[in-house]
Coordinates of N, CA and C in Angstrom, one line a residue:
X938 N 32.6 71.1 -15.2 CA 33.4 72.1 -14.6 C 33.8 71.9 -13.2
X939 N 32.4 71.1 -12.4 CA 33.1 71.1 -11.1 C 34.1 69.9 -11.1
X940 N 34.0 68.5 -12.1 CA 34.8 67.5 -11.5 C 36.4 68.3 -12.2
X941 N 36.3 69.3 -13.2 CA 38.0 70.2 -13.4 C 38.0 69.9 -12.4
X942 N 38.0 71.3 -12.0 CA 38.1 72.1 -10.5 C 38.8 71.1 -9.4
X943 N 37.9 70.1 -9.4 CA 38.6 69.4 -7.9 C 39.7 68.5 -8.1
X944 N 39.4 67.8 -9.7 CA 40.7 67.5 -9.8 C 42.3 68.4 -9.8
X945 N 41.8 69.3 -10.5 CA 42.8 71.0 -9.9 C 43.5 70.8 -8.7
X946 N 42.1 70.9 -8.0 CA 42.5 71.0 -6.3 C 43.5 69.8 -5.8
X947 N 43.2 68.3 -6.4 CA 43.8 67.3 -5.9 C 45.1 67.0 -6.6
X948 N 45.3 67.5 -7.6 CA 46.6 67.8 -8.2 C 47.5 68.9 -7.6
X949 N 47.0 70.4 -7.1 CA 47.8 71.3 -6.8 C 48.2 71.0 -5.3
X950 N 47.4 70.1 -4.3 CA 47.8 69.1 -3.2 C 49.1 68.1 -3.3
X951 N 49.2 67.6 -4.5 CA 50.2 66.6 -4.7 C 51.0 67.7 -5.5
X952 N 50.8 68.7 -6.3 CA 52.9 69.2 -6.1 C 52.9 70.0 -4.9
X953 N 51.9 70.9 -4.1 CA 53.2 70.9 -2.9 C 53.5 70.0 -2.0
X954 N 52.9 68.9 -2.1 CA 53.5 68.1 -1.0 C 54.9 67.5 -1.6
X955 N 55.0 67.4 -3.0 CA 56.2 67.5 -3.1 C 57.2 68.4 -3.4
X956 N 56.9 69.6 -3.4 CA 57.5 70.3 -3.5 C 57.9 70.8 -1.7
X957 N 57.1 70.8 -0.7 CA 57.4 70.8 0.6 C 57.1 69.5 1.1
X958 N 58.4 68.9 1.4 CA 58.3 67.7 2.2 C 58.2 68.4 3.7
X959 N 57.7 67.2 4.3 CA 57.1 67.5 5.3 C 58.2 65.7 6.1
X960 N 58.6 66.1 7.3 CA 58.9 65.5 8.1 C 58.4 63.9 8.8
X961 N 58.5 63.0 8.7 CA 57.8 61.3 8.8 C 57.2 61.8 9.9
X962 N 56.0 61.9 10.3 CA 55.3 61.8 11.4 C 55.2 60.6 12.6
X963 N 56.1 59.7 12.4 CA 56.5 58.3 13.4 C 57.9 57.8 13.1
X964 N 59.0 58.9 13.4 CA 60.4 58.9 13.1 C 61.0 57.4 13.5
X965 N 59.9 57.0 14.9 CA 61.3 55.8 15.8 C 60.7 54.7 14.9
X966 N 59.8 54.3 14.4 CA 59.5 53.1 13.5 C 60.0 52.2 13.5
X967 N 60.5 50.9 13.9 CA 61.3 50.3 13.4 C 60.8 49.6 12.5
X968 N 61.0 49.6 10.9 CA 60.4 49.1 9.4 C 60.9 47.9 9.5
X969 N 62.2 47.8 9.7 CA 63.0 46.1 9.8 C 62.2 45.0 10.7
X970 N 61.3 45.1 11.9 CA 61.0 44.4 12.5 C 59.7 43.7 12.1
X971 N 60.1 42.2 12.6 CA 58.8 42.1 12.0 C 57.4 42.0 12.8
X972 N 56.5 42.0 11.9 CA 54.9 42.4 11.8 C 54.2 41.0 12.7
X973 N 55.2 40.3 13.0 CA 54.8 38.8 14.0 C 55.2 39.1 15.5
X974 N 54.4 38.5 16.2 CA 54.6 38.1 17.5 C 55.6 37.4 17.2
X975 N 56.7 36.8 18.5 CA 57.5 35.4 18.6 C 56.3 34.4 18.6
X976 N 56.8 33.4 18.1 CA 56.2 32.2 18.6 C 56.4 31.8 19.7
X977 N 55.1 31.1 19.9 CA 55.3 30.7 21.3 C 56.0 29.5 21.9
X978 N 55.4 28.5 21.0 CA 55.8 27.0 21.3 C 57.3 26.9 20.6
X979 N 58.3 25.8 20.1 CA 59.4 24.9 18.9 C 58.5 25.3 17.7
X980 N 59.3 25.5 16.8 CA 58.8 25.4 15.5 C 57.8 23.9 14.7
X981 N 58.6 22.6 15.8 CA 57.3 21.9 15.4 C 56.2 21.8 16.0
X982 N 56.2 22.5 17.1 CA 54.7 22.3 17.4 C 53.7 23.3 16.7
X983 N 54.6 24.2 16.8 CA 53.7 25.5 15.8 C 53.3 24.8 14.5
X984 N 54.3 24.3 13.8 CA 53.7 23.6 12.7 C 52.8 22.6 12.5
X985 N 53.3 22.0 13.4 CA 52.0 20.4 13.8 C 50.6 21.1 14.3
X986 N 50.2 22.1 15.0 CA 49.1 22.6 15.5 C 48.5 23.5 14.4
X987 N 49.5 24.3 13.1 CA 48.3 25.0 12.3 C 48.4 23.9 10.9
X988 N 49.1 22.8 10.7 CA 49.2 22.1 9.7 C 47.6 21.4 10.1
X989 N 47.4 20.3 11.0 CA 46.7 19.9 11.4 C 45.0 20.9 11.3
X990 N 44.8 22.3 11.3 CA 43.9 22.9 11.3 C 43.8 23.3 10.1
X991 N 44.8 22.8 9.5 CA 44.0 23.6 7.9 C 43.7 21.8 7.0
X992 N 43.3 20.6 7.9 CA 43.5 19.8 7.6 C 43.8 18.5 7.4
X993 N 45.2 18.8 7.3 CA 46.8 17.5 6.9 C 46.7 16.7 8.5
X994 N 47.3 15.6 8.1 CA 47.6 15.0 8.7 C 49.0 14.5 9.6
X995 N 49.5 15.1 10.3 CA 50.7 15.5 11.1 C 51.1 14.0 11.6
X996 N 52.4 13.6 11.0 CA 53.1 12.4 12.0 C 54.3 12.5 12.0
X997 N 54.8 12.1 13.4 CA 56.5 12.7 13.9 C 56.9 11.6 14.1
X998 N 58.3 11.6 13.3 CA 58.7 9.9 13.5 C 60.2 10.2 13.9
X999 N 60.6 9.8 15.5 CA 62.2 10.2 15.8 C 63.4 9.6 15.4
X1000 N 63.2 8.8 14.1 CA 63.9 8.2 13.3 C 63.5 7.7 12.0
X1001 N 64.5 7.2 11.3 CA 64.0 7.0 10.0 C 63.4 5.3 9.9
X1002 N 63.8 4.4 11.2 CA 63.2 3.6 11.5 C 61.8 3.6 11.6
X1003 N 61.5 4.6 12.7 CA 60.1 4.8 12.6 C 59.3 5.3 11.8
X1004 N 59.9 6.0 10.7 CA 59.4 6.4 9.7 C 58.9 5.5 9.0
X1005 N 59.7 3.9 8.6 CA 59.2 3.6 7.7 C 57.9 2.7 8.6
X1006 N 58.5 2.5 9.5 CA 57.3 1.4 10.5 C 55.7 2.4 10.1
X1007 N 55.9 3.6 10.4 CA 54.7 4.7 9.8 C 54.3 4.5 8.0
X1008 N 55.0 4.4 8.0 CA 54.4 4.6 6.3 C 53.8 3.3 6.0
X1009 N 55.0 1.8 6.3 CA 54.1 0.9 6.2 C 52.7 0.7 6.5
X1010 N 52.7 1.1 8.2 CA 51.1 1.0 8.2 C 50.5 1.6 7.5
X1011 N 50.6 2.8 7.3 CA 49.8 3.7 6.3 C 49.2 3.0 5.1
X1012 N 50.4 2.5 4.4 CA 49.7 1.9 2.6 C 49.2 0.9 3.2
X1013 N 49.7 -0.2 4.3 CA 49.1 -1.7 4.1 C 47.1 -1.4 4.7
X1014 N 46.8 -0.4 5.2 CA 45.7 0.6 6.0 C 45.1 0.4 4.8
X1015 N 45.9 1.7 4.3 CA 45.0 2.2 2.7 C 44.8 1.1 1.4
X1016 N 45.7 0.5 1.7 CA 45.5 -0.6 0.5 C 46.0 -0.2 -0.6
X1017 N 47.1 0.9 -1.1 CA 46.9 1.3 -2.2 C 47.9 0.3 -3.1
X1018 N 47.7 0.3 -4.4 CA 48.0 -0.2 -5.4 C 49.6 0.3 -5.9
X1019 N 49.1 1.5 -6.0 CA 50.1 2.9 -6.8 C 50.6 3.6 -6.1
X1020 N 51.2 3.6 -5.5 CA 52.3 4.3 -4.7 C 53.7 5.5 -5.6
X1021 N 53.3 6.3 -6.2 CA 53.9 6.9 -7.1 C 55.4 7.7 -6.2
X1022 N 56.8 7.1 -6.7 CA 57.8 7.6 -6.0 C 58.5 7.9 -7.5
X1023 N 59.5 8.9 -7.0 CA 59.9 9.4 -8.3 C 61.9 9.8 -7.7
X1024 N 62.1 9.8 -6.6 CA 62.9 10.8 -6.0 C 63.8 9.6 -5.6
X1025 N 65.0 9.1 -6.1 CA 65.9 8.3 -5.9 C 66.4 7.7 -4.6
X1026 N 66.4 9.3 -3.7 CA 66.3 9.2 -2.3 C 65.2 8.3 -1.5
X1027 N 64.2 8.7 -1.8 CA 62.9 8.2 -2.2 C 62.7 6.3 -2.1
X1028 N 63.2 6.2 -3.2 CA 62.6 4.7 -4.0 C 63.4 3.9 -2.9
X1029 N 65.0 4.2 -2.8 CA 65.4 3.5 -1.8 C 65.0 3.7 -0.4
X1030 N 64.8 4.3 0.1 CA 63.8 4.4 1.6 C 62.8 3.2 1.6
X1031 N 62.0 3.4 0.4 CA 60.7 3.0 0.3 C 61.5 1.1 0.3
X1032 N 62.1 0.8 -0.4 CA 63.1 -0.4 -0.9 C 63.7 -1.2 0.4
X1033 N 64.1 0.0 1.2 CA 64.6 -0.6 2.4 C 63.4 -0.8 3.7
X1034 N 62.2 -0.5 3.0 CA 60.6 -1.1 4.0 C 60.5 -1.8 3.4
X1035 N 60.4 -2.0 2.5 CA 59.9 -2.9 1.8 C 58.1 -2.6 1.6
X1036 N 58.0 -1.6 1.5 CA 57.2 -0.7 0.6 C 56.9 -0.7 -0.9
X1037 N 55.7 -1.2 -1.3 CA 55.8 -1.2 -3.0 C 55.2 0.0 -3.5
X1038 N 55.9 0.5 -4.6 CA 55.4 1.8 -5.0 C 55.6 1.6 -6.5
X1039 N 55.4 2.4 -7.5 CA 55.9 2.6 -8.8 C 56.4 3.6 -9.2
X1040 N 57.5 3.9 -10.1 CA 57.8 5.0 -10.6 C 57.6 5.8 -11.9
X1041 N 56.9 4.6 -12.8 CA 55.9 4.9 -14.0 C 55.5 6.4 -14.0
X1042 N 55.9 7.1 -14.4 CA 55.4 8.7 -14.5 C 54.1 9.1 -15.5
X1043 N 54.1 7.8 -16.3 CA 52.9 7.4 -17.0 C 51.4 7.6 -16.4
X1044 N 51.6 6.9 -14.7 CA 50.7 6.8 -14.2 C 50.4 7.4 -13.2
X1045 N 50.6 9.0 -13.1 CA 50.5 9.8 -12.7 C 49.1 10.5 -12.4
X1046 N 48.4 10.3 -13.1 CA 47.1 10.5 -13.4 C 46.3 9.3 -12.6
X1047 N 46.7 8.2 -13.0 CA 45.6 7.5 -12.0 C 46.2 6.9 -10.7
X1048 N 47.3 7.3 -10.4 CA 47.9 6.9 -8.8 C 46.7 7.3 -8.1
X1049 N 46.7 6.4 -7.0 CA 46.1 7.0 -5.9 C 46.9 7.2 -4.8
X1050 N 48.2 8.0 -4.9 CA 49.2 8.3 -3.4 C 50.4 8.7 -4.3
X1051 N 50.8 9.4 -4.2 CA 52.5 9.8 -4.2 C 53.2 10.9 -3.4
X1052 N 54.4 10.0 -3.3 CA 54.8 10.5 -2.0 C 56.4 11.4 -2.8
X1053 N 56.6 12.9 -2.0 CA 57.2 13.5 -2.4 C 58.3 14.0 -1.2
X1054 N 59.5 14.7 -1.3 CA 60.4 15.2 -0.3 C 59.7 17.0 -0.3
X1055 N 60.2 17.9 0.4 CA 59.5 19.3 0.0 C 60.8 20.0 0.4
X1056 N 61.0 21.4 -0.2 CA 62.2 22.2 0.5 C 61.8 22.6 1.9
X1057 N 60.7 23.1 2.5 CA 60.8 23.6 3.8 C 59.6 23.4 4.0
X1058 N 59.7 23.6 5.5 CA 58.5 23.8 6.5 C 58.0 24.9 7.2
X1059 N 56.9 25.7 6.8 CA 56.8 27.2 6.8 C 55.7 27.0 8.8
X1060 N 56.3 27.1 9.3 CA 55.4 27.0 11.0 C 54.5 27.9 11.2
X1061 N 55.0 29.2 11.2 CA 53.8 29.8 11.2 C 52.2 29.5 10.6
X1062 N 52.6 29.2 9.4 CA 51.5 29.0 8.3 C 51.1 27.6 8.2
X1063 N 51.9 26.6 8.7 CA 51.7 25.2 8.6 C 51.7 24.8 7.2
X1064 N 52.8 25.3 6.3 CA 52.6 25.5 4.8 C 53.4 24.8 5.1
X1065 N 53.6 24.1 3.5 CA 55.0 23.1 2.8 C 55.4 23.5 1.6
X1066 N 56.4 24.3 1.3 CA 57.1 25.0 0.5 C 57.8 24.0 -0.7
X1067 N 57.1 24.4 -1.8 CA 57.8 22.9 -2.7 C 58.3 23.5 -4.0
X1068 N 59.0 23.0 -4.6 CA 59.8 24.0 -6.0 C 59.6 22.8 -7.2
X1069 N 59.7 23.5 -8.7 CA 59.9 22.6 -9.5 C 61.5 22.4 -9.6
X1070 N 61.9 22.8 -9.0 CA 63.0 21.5 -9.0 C 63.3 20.3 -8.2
X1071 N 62.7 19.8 -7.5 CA 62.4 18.8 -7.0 C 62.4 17.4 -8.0
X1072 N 62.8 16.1 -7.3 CA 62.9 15.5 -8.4 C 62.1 14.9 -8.8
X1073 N 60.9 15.1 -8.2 CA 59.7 14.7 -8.2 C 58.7 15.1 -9.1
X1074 N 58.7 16.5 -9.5 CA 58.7 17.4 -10.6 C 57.4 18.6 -10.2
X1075 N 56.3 19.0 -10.8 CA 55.4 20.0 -10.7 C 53.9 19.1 -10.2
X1076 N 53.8 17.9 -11.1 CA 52.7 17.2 -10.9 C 52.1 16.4 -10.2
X1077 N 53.7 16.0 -9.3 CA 53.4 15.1 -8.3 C 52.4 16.1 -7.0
X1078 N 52.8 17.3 -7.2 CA 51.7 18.0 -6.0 C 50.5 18.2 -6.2
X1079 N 50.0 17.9 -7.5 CA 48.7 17.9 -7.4 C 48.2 17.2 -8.1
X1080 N 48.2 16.2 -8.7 CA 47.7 14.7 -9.6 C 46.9 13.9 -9.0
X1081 N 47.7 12.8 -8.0 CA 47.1 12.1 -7.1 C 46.6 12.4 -5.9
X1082 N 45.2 11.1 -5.7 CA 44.4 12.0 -4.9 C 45.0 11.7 -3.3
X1083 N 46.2 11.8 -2.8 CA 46.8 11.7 -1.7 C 47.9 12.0 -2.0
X1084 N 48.5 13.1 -1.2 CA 49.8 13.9 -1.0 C 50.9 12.7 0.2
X1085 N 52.1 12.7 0.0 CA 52.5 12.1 1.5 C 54.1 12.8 1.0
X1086 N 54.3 13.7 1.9 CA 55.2 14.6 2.2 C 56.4 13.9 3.5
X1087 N 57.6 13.6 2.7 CA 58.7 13.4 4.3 C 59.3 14.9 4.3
X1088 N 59.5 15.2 5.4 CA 60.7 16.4 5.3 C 61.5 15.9 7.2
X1089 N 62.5 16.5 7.2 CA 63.2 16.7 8.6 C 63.6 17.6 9.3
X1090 N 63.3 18.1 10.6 CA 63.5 19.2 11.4 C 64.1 20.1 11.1
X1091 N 65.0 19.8 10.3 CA 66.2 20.8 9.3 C 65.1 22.1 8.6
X1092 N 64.2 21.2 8.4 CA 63.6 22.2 7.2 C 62.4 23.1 7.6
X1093 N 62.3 22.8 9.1 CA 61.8 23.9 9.8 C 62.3 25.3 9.6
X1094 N 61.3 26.3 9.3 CA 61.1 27.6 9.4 C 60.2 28.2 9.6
X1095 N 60.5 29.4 10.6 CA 59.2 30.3 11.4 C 58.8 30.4 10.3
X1096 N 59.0 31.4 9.2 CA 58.1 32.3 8.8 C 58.5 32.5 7.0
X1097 N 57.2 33.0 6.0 CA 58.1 33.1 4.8 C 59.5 33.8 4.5
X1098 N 59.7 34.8 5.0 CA 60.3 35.5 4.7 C 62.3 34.8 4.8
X1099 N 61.9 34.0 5.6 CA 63.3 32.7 5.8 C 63.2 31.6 5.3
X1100 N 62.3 31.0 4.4 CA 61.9 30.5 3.8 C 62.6 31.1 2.7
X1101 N 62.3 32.2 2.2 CA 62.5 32.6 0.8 C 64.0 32.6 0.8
X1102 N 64.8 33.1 1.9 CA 66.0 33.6 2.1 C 67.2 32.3 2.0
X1103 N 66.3 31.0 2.7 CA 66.9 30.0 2.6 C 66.8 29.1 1.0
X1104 N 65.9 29.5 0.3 CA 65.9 29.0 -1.2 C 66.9 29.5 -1.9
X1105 N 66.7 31.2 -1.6 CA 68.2 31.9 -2.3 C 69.4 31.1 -1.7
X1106 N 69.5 31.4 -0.7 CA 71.1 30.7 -0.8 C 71.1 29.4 -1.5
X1107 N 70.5 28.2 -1.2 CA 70.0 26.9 -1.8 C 70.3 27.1 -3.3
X1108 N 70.0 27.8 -3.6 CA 69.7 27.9 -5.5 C 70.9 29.1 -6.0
X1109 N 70.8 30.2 -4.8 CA 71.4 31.1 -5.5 C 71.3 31.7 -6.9
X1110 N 72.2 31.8 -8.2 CA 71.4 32.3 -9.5 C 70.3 31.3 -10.4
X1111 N 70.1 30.1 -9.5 CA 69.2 29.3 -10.4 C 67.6 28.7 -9.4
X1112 N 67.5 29.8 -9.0 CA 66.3 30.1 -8.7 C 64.8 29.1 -9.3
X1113 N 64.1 28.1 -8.7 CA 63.4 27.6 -9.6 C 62.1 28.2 -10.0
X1114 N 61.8 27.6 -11.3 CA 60.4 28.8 -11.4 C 59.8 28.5 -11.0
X1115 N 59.1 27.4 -10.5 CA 58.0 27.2 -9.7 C 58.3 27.5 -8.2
X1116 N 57.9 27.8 -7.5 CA 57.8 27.6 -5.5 C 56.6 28.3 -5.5
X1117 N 56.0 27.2 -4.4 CA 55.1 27.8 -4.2 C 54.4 27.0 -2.8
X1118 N 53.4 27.1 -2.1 CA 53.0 27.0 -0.7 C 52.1 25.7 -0.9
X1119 N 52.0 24.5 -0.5 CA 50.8 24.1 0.1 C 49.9 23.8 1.3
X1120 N 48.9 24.3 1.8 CA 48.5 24.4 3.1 C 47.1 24.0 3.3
X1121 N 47.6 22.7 3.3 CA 46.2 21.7 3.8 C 45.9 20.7 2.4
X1122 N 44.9 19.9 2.5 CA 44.3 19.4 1.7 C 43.9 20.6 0.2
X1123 N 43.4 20.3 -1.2 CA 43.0 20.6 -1.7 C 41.1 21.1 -1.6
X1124 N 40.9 21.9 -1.6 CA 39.6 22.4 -0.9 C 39.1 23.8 -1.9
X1125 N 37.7 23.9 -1.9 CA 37.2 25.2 -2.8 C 35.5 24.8 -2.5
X1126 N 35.1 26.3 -2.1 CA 33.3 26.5 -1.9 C 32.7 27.3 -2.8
X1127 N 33.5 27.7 -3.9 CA 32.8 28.3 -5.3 C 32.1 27.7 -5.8
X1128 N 31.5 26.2 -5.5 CA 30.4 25.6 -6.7 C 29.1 25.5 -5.3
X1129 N 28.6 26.7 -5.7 CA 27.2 26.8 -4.5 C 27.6 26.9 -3.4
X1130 N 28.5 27.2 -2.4 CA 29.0 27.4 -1.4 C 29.3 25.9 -0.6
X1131 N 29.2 25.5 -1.2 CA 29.5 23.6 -0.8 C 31.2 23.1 -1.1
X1132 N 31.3 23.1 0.5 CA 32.9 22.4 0.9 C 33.2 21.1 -0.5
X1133 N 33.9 21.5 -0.8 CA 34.3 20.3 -2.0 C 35.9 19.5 -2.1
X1134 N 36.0 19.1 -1.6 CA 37.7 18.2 -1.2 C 38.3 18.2 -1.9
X1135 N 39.3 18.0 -3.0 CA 40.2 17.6 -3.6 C 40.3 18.1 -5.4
X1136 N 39.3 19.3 -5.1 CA 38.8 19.9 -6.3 C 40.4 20.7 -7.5
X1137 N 41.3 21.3 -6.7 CA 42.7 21.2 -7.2 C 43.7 20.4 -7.2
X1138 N 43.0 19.3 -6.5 CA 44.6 18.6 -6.1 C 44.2 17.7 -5.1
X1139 N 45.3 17.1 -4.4 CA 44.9 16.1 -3.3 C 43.8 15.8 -2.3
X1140 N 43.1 15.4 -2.1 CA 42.4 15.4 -1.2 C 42.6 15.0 -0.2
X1141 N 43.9 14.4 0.3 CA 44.5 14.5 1.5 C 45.8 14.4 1.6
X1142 N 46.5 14.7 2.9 CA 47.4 15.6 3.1 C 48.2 14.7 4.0
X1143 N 49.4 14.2 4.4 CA 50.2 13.6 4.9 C 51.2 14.1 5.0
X1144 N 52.2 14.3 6.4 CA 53.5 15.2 6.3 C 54.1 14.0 7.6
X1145 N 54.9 13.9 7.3 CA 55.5 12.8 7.9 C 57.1 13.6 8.3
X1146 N 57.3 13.6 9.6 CA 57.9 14.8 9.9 C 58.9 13.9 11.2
X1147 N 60.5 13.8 10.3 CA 61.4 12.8 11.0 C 62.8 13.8 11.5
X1148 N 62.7 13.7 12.7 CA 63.9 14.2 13.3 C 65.3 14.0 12.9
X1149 N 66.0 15.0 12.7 CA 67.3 14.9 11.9 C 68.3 14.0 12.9
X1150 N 68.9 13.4 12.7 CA 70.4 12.3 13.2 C 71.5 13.3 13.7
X1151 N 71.8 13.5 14.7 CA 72.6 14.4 15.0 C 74.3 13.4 15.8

């Protein structure tokens, strides 16, 4: 009888509140504004400083020269075998280092490196915004056990919400189903509270970050 009663009470509270509206108690609000500080620093340093903390490994190359001078060292370093490139743009880059990679999609599973393009660069969050439409496809972001990401200053953005804004235009009604964020290495402490690396996906993170040609 008593839990009626109070549910009574808590019902006959919600129709008069709708039946007497009552006035917004914080009229000047501004709702449009957003919930961020400005940043402080360029959009790449903000990105290079929280990418780096959740992680990844941050390299700025002021040309596509330099870019590949960076990547070479990178694989001839790592030694790797399998260099998994998929993205047209891609294979020739790699072509014109003279960089060996494969494009076998077969061997996706046992690459150890594949290197992918991303739609944007989220600064705030030091995230890398990636879609299945890429031509690279869904698996390349998390199969092999090394990520290596190019993108260009172009695809700098503060925050999601321009991020999102700039896909819609990009795609407009063909929208891809997949997008979604990567931020940092592949990581999880659910098996006994023990840091574990590469438990979803890559266990390391590479963003290779070349200034646009103006």
């Amino acid at each position: 009888m008593e839990d009626s009663t109070s549910r009574e009470k808590v019902l006959k509270k919600i129709r008069n509140a709708l039946i007497s509206k009552t006035a917004a108690p914080f009229p000047d609000i501004d709702t449009d504004k957003s919930v961020y500080n400005d940043l402080d620093d360029s959009l790449e340093i903000n990105f290079a400083q929280e990418f780096n903390e959740t992680g990844g490994m941050f390299i700025y190359c002021e040309n596509k020269a330099e870019l590949l001078d960076n990547l070479k060292y990178l694989t001839d370093q790592k030694k790797w075998d399998t260099l998994l490139a998929f993205d047209a743009g891609l294979t020739e880059l790699l072509d014109k280092g003279e960089i060996s990679y494969v494009s076998n999609r077969e061997k996706i599973k046992s690459a150890e490196a594949g290197i992918t393009y991303c739609e944007f660069l989220v600064a705030r969050l030091g995230s890398i915004m990636v879609s299945s439409s890429q031509l690279s496809g869904r698996r390349m972001f998390v199969s092999p056990d090394v990520h290596i990401v190019i993108a260009y200053t172009s695809q700098l953005v503060s925050d999601l919400a321009e991020a999102f804004n700039k896909m819609r235009n990009k795609y407009e009604s063909n929208v891809p189903s997949l997008i979604t964020l990567i931020t940092g290495p592949s990581r999880t402490a659910d098996i006994e509270k023990t840091l574990v690396m590469g438990a979803h996906g890559p266990r390391e993170l590479y963003l290779f970050l070349v200034e646009d040609q103006i």
